[in-house]
Short mmCIF file of C-alpha atoms in Angstrom, two decimals:
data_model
loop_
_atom_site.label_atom_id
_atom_site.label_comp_id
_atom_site.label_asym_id
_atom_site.label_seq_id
_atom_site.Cartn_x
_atom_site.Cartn_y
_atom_site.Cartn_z
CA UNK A 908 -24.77 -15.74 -4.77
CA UNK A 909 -23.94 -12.74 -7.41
CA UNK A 910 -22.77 -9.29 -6.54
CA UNK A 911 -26.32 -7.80 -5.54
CA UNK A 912 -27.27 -10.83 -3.36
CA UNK A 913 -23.85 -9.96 -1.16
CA UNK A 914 -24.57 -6.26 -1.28
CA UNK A 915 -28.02 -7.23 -0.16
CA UNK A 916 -26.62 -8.83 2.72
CA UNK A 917 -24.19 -6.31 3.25
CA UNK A 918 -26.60 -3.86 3.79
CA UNK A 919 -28.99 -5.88 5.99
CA UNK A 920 -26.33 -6.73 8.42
CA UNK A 921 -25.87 -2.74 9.00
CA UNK A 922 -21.89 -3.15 8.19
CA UNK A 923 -22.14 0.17 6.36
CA UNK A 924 -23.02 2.22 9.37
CA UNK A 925 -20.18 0.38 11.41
CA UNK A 926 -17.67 0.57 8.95
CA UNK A 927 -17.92 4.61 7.75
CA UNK A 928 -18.33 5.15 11.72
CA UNK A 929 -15.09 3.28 12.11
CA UNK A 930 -13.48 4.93 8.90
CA UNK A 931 -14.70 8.13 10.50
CA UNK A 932 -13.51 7.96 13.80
CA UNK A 933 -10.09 7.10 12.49
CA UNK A 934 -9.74 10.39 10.22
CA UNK A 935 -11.47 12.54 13.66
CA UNK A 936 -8.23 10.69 15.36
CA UNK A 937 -6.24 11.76 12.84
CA UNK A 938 -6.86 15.41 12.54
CA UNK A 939 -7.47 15.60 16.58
CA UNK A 940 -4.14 16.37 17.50
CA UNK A 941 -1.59 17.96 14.37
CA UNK A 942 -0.14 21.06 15.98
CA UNK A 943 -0.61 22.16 19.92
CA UNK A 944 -3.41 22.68 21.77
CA UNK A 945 -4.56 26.41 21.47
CA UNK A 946 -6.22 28.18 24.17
CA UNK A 947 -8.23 31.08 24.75
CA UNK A 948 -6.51 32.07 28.23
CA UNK A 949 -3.46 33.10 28.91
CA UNK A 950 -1.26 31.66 32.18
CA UNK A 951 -1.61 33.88 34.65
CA UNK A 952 2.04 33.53 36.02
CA UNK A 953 1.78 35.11 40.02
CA UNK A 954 5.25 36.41 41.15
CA UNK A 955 6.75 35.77 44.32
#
């Protein structure tokens, strides 16, 4: 089988899709969590 046959294949099996949603999930993972978690509240702290 030559090069376009495979990519043929490789296209009709849908391995594309799975493999940039895989590739993409892993950079989302990535970048999810760098620095802390910033909020739009502040702790309301209650004094006893």
């Amino acid at each position: 089988m030559d090069e376009r046959g495979l990519w043929r294949l490789f296209c009709k099996t849908g391995l594309p899709a799975a493999y940039l949603a895989v590739v993409g999930q892993r950079r989302e993972d990535r970048a999810r969590w760098p620095e802390p978690v910033r909020t739009a509240f502040k702790p309301r702290h209650k004094q006893v």
